[in-house]
Amino acid sequence: MADDIVCSGFFRAAEGAKLSCLDKFQDSGLVQFVAGNVLEAFYNFFAAILNPGMWLNWTDPKAMMRFIYYGGSVEFFFVLLVALVILTIVGMRKRAFMWGMVRGLEWVGNGVGRLFAWAGLLMVLQQIIIVFMQRIFTRPDISVGFGIPLQFDISWFAEELKLYNALVVCLCVAYTFVQGGHVRVDLFYAGAKFRTKKIVDMFGAVFFMMPFAIVTWMYGWYFLWRHLVTPNPSASDSLELLLRKSRVLKWNVETIGFSPNGFNGYFIFKVLLCLFCVMVILQAIAMFYRSWCELREGEESAGKYLDKDSLGEGEEAYEGAH
């Protein structure tokens, strides 16, 4: 019987005990689960900050396994949730602080997007070089660099083009959102009142953007690490099981391409999947905060502090046409 289990300690079970009193409380029901994890979030945050070597010292296999576990864990989720709730409450009381977070988050989205948008140009230039090397110079490979050149088969560079495309998709998603570049089907939204639009935007950010990104992160995080280390970690593994696996932990970075001489850095795509989730979550927060501020201040605040790119004078007809 669960009631017969004797717990030891509150946040962490004592040596030899099966569970802590907080774990027992969290297993009592949904409300207790949420309340217990919210309470534990404060402990986990300060424990991680005050003991960085427990999860950042990757020379220790156990620390590395803790990092892998907590990156996709319920504990990490509630730490971020509690921090977000606290920031939101402060921002609702001090609107200047919330506007500052909006500007900061949109600055990050714009900055990252503007930087990695150049990957599109690199992709075009590299494709042109590939065509010239194959059709005109009839070379089987391409060498890049000075002294000790970087030399790969042309098929390697041809497959690498997908990486540039992934960079644009994953890291320019927030930038495109800020710029209003995503395709929209405004059957009802376009004709709605200003306040209705802001409420819809807040609802969409909380109940569509963030859950989508969080679920993708939970799958993508372990998907990434299964292609970086062995034995493979799993989302269903407990921390205790992962710590036991750490005894034989070693790096096993995926370097297998689709062809013998093709691109062999496919683990980078898994990293980009996680970064994509981060960019979507940050933009969802920015969208919620912006919508809240504009809802409180009225229609005259629409687009306040919005840093949008322009095609230049005389090109207004093409801006926002998507």
CSV table of N, CA, C and O in Angstrom, one decimal, residues 34-146:
chain,number,residue,atom,x,y,z
A,34,VAL,N,0.9,19.2,-9.3
A,34,VAL,CA,1.2,20.5,-9.8
A,34,VAL,C,1.8,21.4,-8.6
A,34,VAL,O,2.8,22.0,-8.8
A,35,ALA,N,1.1,21.3,-7.5
A,35,ALA,CA,1.5,22.1,-6.4
A,35,ALA,C,2.9,21.7,-5.9
A,35,ALA,O,3.7,22.5,-5.5
A,36,GLY,N,3.1,20.4,-5.8
A,36,GLY,CA,4.4,19.9,-5.4
A,36,GLY,C,5.5,20.3,-6.3
A,36,GLY,O,6.6,20.7,-5.9
A,37,ASN,N,5.3,20.2,-7.6
A,37,ASN,CA,6.4,20.6,-8.6
A,37,ASN,C,6.6,22.1,-8.6
A,37,ASN,O,7.7,22.5,-8.8
A,38,VAL,N,5.6,22.9,-8.4
A,38,VAL,CA,5.8,24.3,-8.2
A,38,VAL,C,6.6,24.6,-7.0
A,38,VAL,O,7.6,25.5,-7.1
A,39,LEU,N,6.3,24.0,-5.9
A,39,LEU,CA,7.1,24.2,-4.7
A,39,LEU,C,8.6,23.7,-4.9
A,39,LEU,O,9.5,24.4,-4.5
A,40,GLU,N,8.7,22.6,-5.6
A,40,GLU,CA,10.1,22.0,-5.8
A,40,GLU,C,10.9,22.8,-6.8
A,40,GLU,O,12.1,22.8,-6.8
A,41,ALA,N,10.2,23.6,-7.6
A,41,ALA,CA,10.9,24.4,-8.7
A,41,ALA,C,11.9,25.4,-8.0
A,41,ALA,O,13.0,25.6,-8.5
A,42,PHE,N,11.5,26.0,-6.9
A,42,PHE,CA,12.4,26.9,-6.2
A,42,PHE,C,13.6,26.2,-5.7
A,42,PHE,O,14.7,26.7,-5.9
A,43,TYR,N,13.4,25.1,-5.1
A,43,TYR,CA,14.6,24.3,-4.6
A,43,TYR,C,15.5,23.9,-5.8
A,43,TYR,O,16.7,24.0,-5.7
A,44,ASN,N,14.9,23.4,-6.9
A,44,ASN,CA,15.7,22.9,-8.0
A,44,ASN,C,16.4,24.0,-8.7
A,44,ASN,O,17.6,23.8,-9.1
A,45,PHE,N,15.8,25.2,-8.8
A,45,PHE,CA,16.5,26.4,-9.4
A,45,PHE,C,17.8,26.7,-8.6
A,45,PHE,O,18.9,26.8,-9.2
A,46,PHE,N,17.6,26.9,-7.3
A,46,PHE,CA,18.8,27.3,-6.5
A,46,PHE,C,19.8,26.1,-6.3
A,46,PHE,O,21.0,26.4,-6.3
A,47,ALA,N,19.3,24.9,-6.4
A,47,ALA,CA,20.2,23.8,-6.3
A,47,ALA,C,21.1,23.7,-7.6
A,47,ALA,O,22.3,23.4,-7.5
A,48,ALA,N,20.5,24.0,-8.7
A,48,ALA,CA,21.3,24.0,-10.0
A,48,ALA,C,22.2,25.2,-10.1
A,48,ALA,O,23.4,25.0,-10.5
A,49,ILE,N,21.8,26.3,-9.6
A,49,ILE,CA,22.7,27.5,-9.6
A,49,ILE,C,23.9,27.4,-8.7
A,49,ILE,O,25.0,27.7,-9.0
A,50,LEU,N,23.6,26.8,-7.5
A,50,LEU,CA,24.7,26.7,-6.5
A,50,LEU,C,25.6,25.5,-6.7
A,50,LEU,O,26.6,25.4,-6.0
A,51,ASN,N,25.1,24.5,-7.5
A,51,ASN,CA,25.9,23.3,-7.7
A,51,ASN,C,26.1,23.1,-9.2
A,51,ASN,O,25.6,22.1,-9.7
A,52,PRO,N,26.8,24.0,-9.9
A,52,PRO,CA,26.9,23.9,-11.4
A,52,PRO,C,27.7,22.6,-11.8
A,52,PRO,O,27.4,22.1,-12.9
A,53,GLY,N,28.6,22.2,-11.0
A,53,GLY,CA,29.4,21.0,-11.3
A,53,GLY,C,28.6,19.8,-11.4
A,53,GLY,O,29.0,18.8,-12.0
A,54,MET,N,27.4,19.8,-10.7
A,54,MET,CA,26.6,18.5,-10.7
A,54,MET,C,26.0,18.2,-12.1
A,54,MET,O,25.6,17.1,-12.3
A,55,TRP,N,25.9,19.3,-13.0
A,55,TRP,CA,25.3,19.0,-14.3
A,55,TRP,C,26.1,19.7,-15.4
A,55,TRP,O,25.8,19.4,-16.6
A,56,LEU,N,27.1,20.5,-15.2
A,56,LEU,CA,27.8,21.1,-16.2
A,56,LEU,C,29.3,20.6,-16.4
A,56,LEU,O,29.9,20.8,-17.4
A,57,ASN,N,29.7,19.8,-15.4
A,57,ASN,CA,31.1,19.2,-15.5
A,57,ASN,C,31.0,17.9,-16.3
A,57,ASN,O,30.8,16.8,-15.7
A,58,TRP,N,31.1,18.1,-17.6
A,58,TRP,CA,30.9,16.9,-18.5
A,58,TRP,C,32.1,15.9,-18.5
A,58,TRP,O,32.0,14.9,-19.2
A,59,THR,N,33.1,16.2,-17.8
A,59,THR,CA,34.2,15.2,-17.6
A,59,THR,C,33.7,14.1,-16.6
A,59,THR,O,34.3,13.1,-16.6
A,60,ASP,N,32.7,14.4,-15.9
A,60,ASP,CA,32.0,13.4,-15.0
A,60,ASP,C,30.8,12.9,-15.7
A,60,ASP,O,29.8,13.6,-16.0
A,61,PRO,N,30.8,11.6,-16.1
A,61,PRO,CA,29.6,11.0,-16.8
A,61,PRO,C,28.3,11.2,-16.1
A,61,PRO,O,27.3,11.4,-16.7
A,62,LYS,N,28.3,11.2,-14.8
A,62,LYS,CA,27.1,11.4,-14.0
A,62,LYS,C,26.5,12.8,-14.2
A,62,LYS,O,25.3,13.0,-14.3
A,63,ALA,N,27.4,13.8,-14.2
A,63,ALA,CA,27.0,15.1,-14.4
A,63,ALA,C,26.4,15.3,-15.8
A,63,ALA,O,25.4,16.0,-16.0
A,64,MET,N,27.0,14.6,-16.8
A,64,MET,CA,26.4,14.7,-18.2
A,64,MET,C,25.1,14.1,-18.2
A,64,MET,O,24.2,14.6,-18.9
A,65,MET,N,24.9,12.9,-17.6
A,65,MET,CA,23.6,12.3,-17.6
A,65,MET,C,22.5,13.1,-16.9
A,65,MET,O,21.4,13.1,-17.2
A,66,ARG,N,22.9,13.8,-15.8
A,66,ARG,CA,22.0,14.7,-15.1
A,66,ARG,C,21.6,15.8,-16.1
A,66,ARG,O,20.4,16.2,-16.1
A,67,PHE,N,22.5,16.4,-16.8
A,67,PHE,CA,22.2,17.4,-17.8
A,67,PHE,C,21.2,16.9,-18.8
A,67,PHE,O,20.2,17.6,-19.2
A,68,ILE,N,21.4,15.7,-19.4
A,68,ILE,CA,20.5,15.1,-20.3
A,68,ILE,C,19.1,14.9,-19.7
A,68,ILE,O,18.1,15.2,-20.4
A,69,TYR,N,19.1,14.3,-18.5
A,69,TYR,CA,17.8,14.1,-17.9
A,69,TYR,C,17.0,15.3,-17.6
A,69,TYR,O,15.8,15.4,-18.0
A,70,TYR,N,17.6,16.3,-17.0
A,70,TYR,CA,16.9,17.5,-16.6
A,70,TYR,C,16.5,18.4,-17.8
A,70,TYR,O,15.5,19.1,-17.8
A,71,GLY,N,17.2,18.2,-18.9
A,71,GLY,CA,16.9,19.0,-20.1
A,71,GLY,C,15.5,18.7,-20.7
A,71,GLY,O,14.9,19.6,-21.3
A,72,GLY,N,15.0,17.5,-20.5
A,72,GLY,CA,13.7,17.2,-20.9
A,72,GLY,C,12.8,16.7,-19.8
A,72,GLY,O,11.8,15.9,-20.1
A,73,SER,N,13.0,17.2,-18.6
A,73,SER,CA,12.3,16.7,-17.4
A,73,SER,C,11.2,17.6,-17.0
A,73,SER,O,11.0,18.7,-17.4
A,74,VAL,N,10.3,17.0,-16.2
A,74,VAL,CA,9.2,17.7,-15.6
A,74,VAL,C,9.7,18.8,-14.6
A,74,VAL,O,9.2,19.9,-14.6
A,75,GLU,N,10.8,18.5,-13.9
A,75,GLU,CA,11.4,19.5,-13.0
A,75,GLU,C,11.9,20.8,-13.8
A,75,GLU,O,11.6,21.9,-13.3
A,76,PHE,N,12.5,20.6,-14.9
A,76,PHE,CA,13.0,21.7,-15.7
A,76,PHE,C,11.8,22.5,-16.2
A,76,PHE,O,11.8,23.8,-16.2
A,77,PHE,N,10.7,21.8,-16.6
A,77,PHE,CA,9.5,22.5,-17.1
A,77,PHE,C,8.9,23.4,-16.1
A,77,PHE,O,8.6,24.6,-16.3
A,78,PHE,N,8.8,22.9,-14.8
A,78,PHE,CA,8.2,23.7,-13.8
A,78,PHE,C,9.1,24.9,-13.3
A,78,PHE,O,8.6,25.9,-12.9
A,79,VAL,N,10.4,24.7,-13.4
A,79,VAL,CA,11.3,25.8,-13.1
A,79,VAL,C,11.1,26.9,-14.1
A,79,VAL,O,11.0,28.1,-13.7
A,80,LEU,N,11.0,26.6,-15.4
A,80,LEU,CA,10.8,27.7,-16.4
A,80,LEU,C,9.4,28.2,-16.2
A,80,LEU,O,9.2,29.4,-16.4
A,81,LEU,N,8.4,27.4,-15.9
A,81,LEU,CA,7.0,27.9,-15.8
A,81,LEU,C,6.9,28.8,-14.6
A,81,LEU,O,6.3,29.9,-14.8
A,82,VAL,N,7.5,28.5,-13.5
A,82,VAL,CA,7.4,29.4,-12.3
A,82,VAL,C,8.1,30.7,-12.6
A,82,VAL,O,7.6,31.8,-12.3
A,83,ALA,N,9.3,30.6,-13.3
A,83,ALA,CA,10.0,31.8,-13.6
A,83,ALA,C,9.2,32.7,-14.5
A,83,ALA,O,9.1,33.9,-14.4
A,84,LEU,N,8.5,32.1,-15.5
A,84,LEU,CA,7.7,32.8,-16.5
A,84,LEU,C,6.5,33.5,-15.8
A,84,LEU,O,6.2,34.6,-16.1
A,85,VAL,N,5.9,32.8,-14.9
A,85,VAL,CA,4.7,33.3,-14.1
A,85,VAL,C,5.2,34.5,-13.3
A,85,VAL,O,4.5,35.6,-13.3
A,86,ILE,N,6.3,34.4,-12.6
A,86,ILE,CA,6.8,35.5,-11.8
A,86,ILE,C,7.1,36.7,-12.7
A,86,ILE,O,6.7,37.9,-12.4
A,87,LEU,N,7.8,36.5,-13.8
A,87,LEU,CA,8.1,37.6,-14.7
A,87,LEU,C,6.8,38.3,-15.3
A,87,LEU,O,6.7,39.5,-15.4
A,88,THR,N,5.8,37.4,-15.6
A,88,THR,CA,4.5,37.9,-16.1
A,88,THR,C,3.8,38.8,-15.1
A,88,THR,O,3.3,39.9,-15.4
A,89,ILE,N,3.8,38.3,-13.8
A,89,ILE,CA,3.1,39.1,-12.8
A,89,ILE,C,3.8,40.4,-12.6
A,89,ILE,O,3.1,41.5,-12.5
A,90,VAL,N,5.1,40.4,-12.5
A,90,VAL,CA,5.9,41.7,-12.4
A,90,VAL,C,5.6,42.6,-13.6
A,90,VAL,O,5.4,43.8,-13.4
A,91,GLY,N,5.6,42.0,-14.8
A,91,GLY,CA,5.3,42.8,-16.0
A,91,GLY,C,3.9,43.4,-16.0
A,91,GLY,O,3.7,44.5,-16.5
A,92,MET,N,2.9,42.7,-15.5
A,92,MET,CA,1.6,43.2,-15.5
A,92,MET,C,1.4,44.3,-14.5
A,92,MET,O,0.6,45.2,-14.7
A,93,ARG,N,2.3,44.3,-13.5
A,93,ARG,CA,2.2,45.4,-12.5
A,93,ARG,C,3.1,46.6,-13.0
A,93,ARG,O,2.8,47.8,-12.7
A,94,LYS,N,4.1,46.3,-13.7
A,94,LYS,CA,5.0,47.4,-14.3
A,94,LYS,C,5.1,47.2,-15.8
A,94,LYS,O,5.9,46.5,-16.3
A,95,ARG,N,4.3,48.0,-16.5
A,95,ARG,CA,4.2,47.8,-17.9
A,95,ARG,C,5.5,48.1,-18.6
A,95,ARG,O,5.8,47.6,-19.7
A,96,ALA,N,6.2,49.1,-18.1
A,96,ALA,CA,7.5,49.4,-18.7
A,96,ALA,C,8.5,48.2,-18.7
A,96,ALA,O,9.2,48.0,-19.7
A,97,PHE,N,8.4,47.4,-17.7
A,97,PHE,CA,9.2,46.2,-17.6
A,97,PHE,C,8.8,45.2,-18.6
A,97,PHE,O,9.6,44.6,-19.3
A,98,MET,N,7.5,45.1,-18.8
A,98,MET,CA,7.0,44.1,-19.8
A,98,MET,C,7.3,44.6,-21.2
A,98,MET,O,7.7,43.8,-22.1
A,99,TRP,N,7.2,45.9,-21.5
A,99,TRP,CA,7.6,46.4,-22.8
A,99,TRP,C,9.1,46.2,-23.0
A,99,TRP,O,9.6,45.9,-24.2
A,100,GLY,N,9.9,46.3,-22.0
A,100,GLY,CA,11.3,46.0,-22.1
A,100,GLY,C,11.6,44.5,-22.5
A,100,GLY,O,12.5,44.2,-23.3
A,101,MET,N,10.8,43.6,-21.9
A,101,MET,CA,10.9,42.2,-22.3
A,101,MET,C,10.5,42.0,-23.7
A,101,MET,O,11.1,41.2,-24.4
A,102,VAL,N,9.4,42.7,-24.1
A,102,VAL,CA,9.0,42.5,-25.5
A,102,VAL,C,10.1,43.0,-26.5
A,102,VAL,O,10.4,42.3,-27.5
A,103,ARG,N,10.7,44.1,-26.2
A,103,ARG,CA,11.8,44.6,-27.1
A,103,ARG,C,13.0,43.7,-27.1
A,103,ARG,O,13.6,43.5,-28.1
A,104,GLY,N,13.3,43.2,-25.9
A,104,GLY,CA,14.4,42.3,-25.8
A,104,GLY,C,14.2,41.0,-26.6
A,104,GLY,O,15.1,40.5,-27.3
A,105,LEU,N,13.1,40.4,-26.4
A,105,LEU,CA,12.8,39.1,-27.0
A,105,LEU,C,12.7,39.3,-28.6
A,105,LEU,O,13.1,38.5,-29.3
A,106,GLU,N,12.0,40.4,-29.0
A,106,GLU,CA,11.9,40.6,-30.4
A,106,GLU,C,13.3,41.0,-31.0
A,106,GLU,O,13.6,40.7,-32.2
A,107,TRP,N,14.1,41.6,-30.2
A,107,TRP,CA,15.5,41.9,-30.7
A,107,TRP,C,16.3,40.7,-30.9
A,107,TRP,O,17.0,40.5,-31.9
A,108,VAL,N,16.1,39.7,-30.0
A,108,VAL,CA,16.8,38.4,-30.2
A,108,VAL,C,16.3,37.7,-31.5
A,108,VAL,O,17.0,37.2,-32.3
A,109,GLY,N,14.9,37.7,-31.6
A,109,GLY,CA,14.4,37.0,-32.8
A,109,GLY,C,14.8,37.7,-34.1
A,109,GLY,O,15.2,37.0,-35.1
A,110,ASN,N,14.8,39.0,-34.1
A,110,ASN,CA,15.2,39.8,-35.3
A,110,ASN,C,16.7,39.6,-35.6
A,110,ASN,O,17.1,39.3,-36.7
A,111,GLY,N,17.5,39.6,-34.5
A,111,GLY,CA,19.0,39.5,-34.7
A,111,GLY,C,19.4,38.2,-35.2
A,111,GLY,O,20.2,38.1,-36.1
A,112,VAL,N,18.8,37.1,-34.6
A,112,VAL,CA,19.2,35.8,-35.0
A,112,VAL,C,18.7,35.5,-36.5
A,112,VAL,O,19.4,35.0,-37.3
A,113,GLY,N,17.5,36.0,-36.7
A,113,GLY,CA,16.9,35.8,-38.1
A,113,GLY,C,17.7,36.5,-39.2
A,113,GLY,O,18.0,36.0,-40.2
A,114,ARG,N,18.0,37.8,-38.9
A,114,ARG,CA,18.8,38.6,-39.9
A,114,ARG,C,20.2,38.0,-40.1
A,114,ARG,O,20.7,38.1,-41.2
A,115,LEU,N,20.8,37.4,-39.1
A,115,LEU,CA,22.1,36.8,-39.3
A,115,LEU,C,22.0,35.5,-40.1
A,115,LEU,O,22.7,35.4,-41.1
A,116,PHE,N,21.1,34.6,-39.8
A,116,PHE,CA,21.1,33.3,-40.4
A,116,PHE,C,20.3,33.4,-41.7
A,116,PHE,O,20.2,32.4,-42.5
A,117,ALA,N,19.6,34.5,-42.0
A,117,ALA,CA,19.0,34.6,-43.4
A,117,ALA,C,20.0,34.6,-44.5
A,117,ALA,O,19.7,34.3,-45.6
A,118,TRP,N,21.3,35.0,-44.1
A,118,TRP,CA,22.4,34.9,-45.1
A,118,TRP,C,22.7,33.5,-45.6
A,118,TRP,O,23.3,33.3,-46.6
A,119,ALA,N,22.2,32.5,-44.8
A,119,ALA,CA,22.4,31.1,-45.2
A,119,ALA,C,21.7,30.8,-46.6
A,119,ALA,O,22.1,30.0,-47.3
A,120,GLY,N,20.6,31.6,-46.8
A,120,GLY,CA,19.9,31.4,-48.1
A,120,GLY,C,20.8,31.9,-49.3
A,120,GLY,O,20.8,31.2,-50.3
A,121,LEU,N,21.6,32.9,-49.1
A,121,LEU,CA,22.5,33.4,-50.1
A,121,LEU,C,23.6,32.4,-50.3
A,121,LEU,O,24.0,32.0,-51.4
A,122,LEU,N,24.2,31.9,-49.2
A,122,LEU,CA,25.2,30.9,-49.2
A,122,LEU,C,24.8,29.6,-50.0
A,122,LEU,O,25.5,29.0,-50.7
A,123,MET,N,23.5,29.3,-49.7
A,123,MET,CA,23.0,28.1,-50.4
A,123,MET,C,23.0,28.3,-51.9
A,123,MET,O,23.3,27.4,-52.7
A,124,VAL,N,22.5,29.4,-52.4
A,124,VAL,CA,22.5,29.7,-53.8
A,124,VAL,C,23.9,29.7,-54.4
A,124,VAL,O,24.2,29.1,-55.5
A,125,LEU,N,24.8,30.4,-53.7
A,125,LEU,CA,26.2,30.5,-54.2
A,125,LEU,C,26.9,29.1,-54.3
A,125,LEU,O,27.5,28.7,-55.3
A,126,GLN,N,26.6,28.3,-53.3
A,126,GLN,CA,27.2,26.9,-53.3
A,126,GLN,C,26.6,26.1,-54.4
A,126,GLN,O,27.3,25.3,-55.0
A,127,GLN,N,25.3,26.2,-54.6
A,127,GLN,CA,24.7,25.4,-55.7
A,127,GLN,C,25.3,25.8,-57.1
A,127,GLN,O,25.6,25.0,-57.9
A,128,ILE,N,25.6,27.1,-57.2
A,128,ILE,CA,26.2,27.6,-58.5
A,128,ILE,C,27.6,27.0,-58.6
A,128,ILE,O,28.0,26.5,-59.7
A,129,ILE,N,28.4,27.0,-57.5
A,129,ILE,CA,29.7,26.4,-57.6
A,129,ILE,C,29.7,24.9,-57.9
A,129,ILE,O,30.5,24.4,-58.7
A,130,ILE,N,28.7,24.2,-57.3
A,130,ILE,CA,28.6,22.8,-57.6
A,130,ILE,C,28.3,22.5,-59.0
A,130,ILE,O,28.9,21.6,-59.7
A,131,VAL,N,27.4,23.3,-59.6
A,131,VAL,CA,27.1,23.1,-61.0
A,131,VAL,C,28.3,23.4,-61.9
A,131,VAL,O,28.6,22.6,-62.9
A,132,PHE,N,29.0,24.4,-61.6
A,132,PHE,CA,30.2,24.8,-62.4
A,132,PHE,C,31.3,23.7,-62.3
A,132,PHE,O,31.9,23.3,-63.3
A,133,MET,N,31.5,23.2,-61.0
A,133,MET,CA,32.5,22.2,-60.8
A,133,MET,C,32.2,20.9,-61.5
A,133,MET,O,33.0,20.1,-62.0
A,134,GLN,N,30.9,20.5,-61.5
A,134,GLN,CA,30.4,19.3,-62.2
A,134,GLN,C,30.4,19.3,-63.7
A,134,GLN,O,30.9,18.5,-64.4
A,135,ARG,N,29.8,20.4,-64.2
A,135,ARG,CA,29.5,20.5,-65.6
A,135,ARG,C,30.6,21.1,-66.5
A,135,ARG,O,30.8,20.8,-67.6
A,136,ILE,N,31.3,22.0,-65.9
A,136,ILE,CA,32.4,22.7,-66.7
A,136,ILE,C,33.8,22.2,-66.4
A,136,ILE,O,34.5,21.8,-67.3
A,137,PHE,N,34.1,22.1,-65.1
A,137,PHE,CA,35.4,21.6,-64.7
A,137,PHE,C,35.5,20.1,-64.5
A,137,PHE,O,36.6,19.5,-64.4
A,138,THR,N,34.3,19.4,-64.5
A,138,THR,CA,34.2,18.0,-64.3
A,138,THR,C,35.1,17.4,-63.2
A,138,THR,O,35.8,16.4,-63.3
A,139,ARG,N,35.0,18.1,-62.0
A,139,ARG,CA,35.7,17.7,-60.9
A,139,ARG,C,34.8,16.9,-60.0
A,139,ARG,O,33.7,17.2,-59.8
A,140,PRO,N,35.4,15.8,-59.3
A,140,PRO,CA,34.6,15.0,-58.4
A,140,PRO,C,34.5,15.5,-57.0
A,140,PRO,O,33.8,15.0,-56.2
A,141,ASP,N,35.4,16.5,-56.7
A,141,ASP,CA,35.4,17.1,-55.3
A,141,ASP,C,35.7,18.6,-55.4
A,141,ASP,O,36.0,19.1,-56.4
A,142,ILE,N,35.6,19.2,-54.2
A,142,ILE,CA,35.9,20.6,-54.0
A,142,ILE,C,36.7,20.8,-52.8
A,142,ILE,O,36.5,20.2,-51.7
A,143,SER,N,37.8,21.6,-52.9
A,143,SER,CA,38.7,21.9,-51.8
A,143,SER,C,38.5,23.4,-51.4
A,143,SER,O,38.5,24.3,-52.3
A,144,VAL,N,38.4,23.6,-50.1
A,144,VAL,CA,38.2,24.9,-49.6
A,144,VAL,C,39.2,25.2,-48.5
A,144,VAL,O,39.3,24.3,-47.6
A,145,GLY,N,39.9,26.3,-48.6
A,145,GLY,CA,40.8,26.7,-47.5
A,145,GLY,C,42.2,26.9,-48.0
A,145,GLY,O,42.5,26.8,-49.2
A,146,PHE,N,43.1,27.3,-47.1
A,146,PHE,CA,44.5,27.6,-47.4
A,146,PHE,C,45.4,26.7,-46.5
A,146,PHE,O,45.0,26.4,-45.3
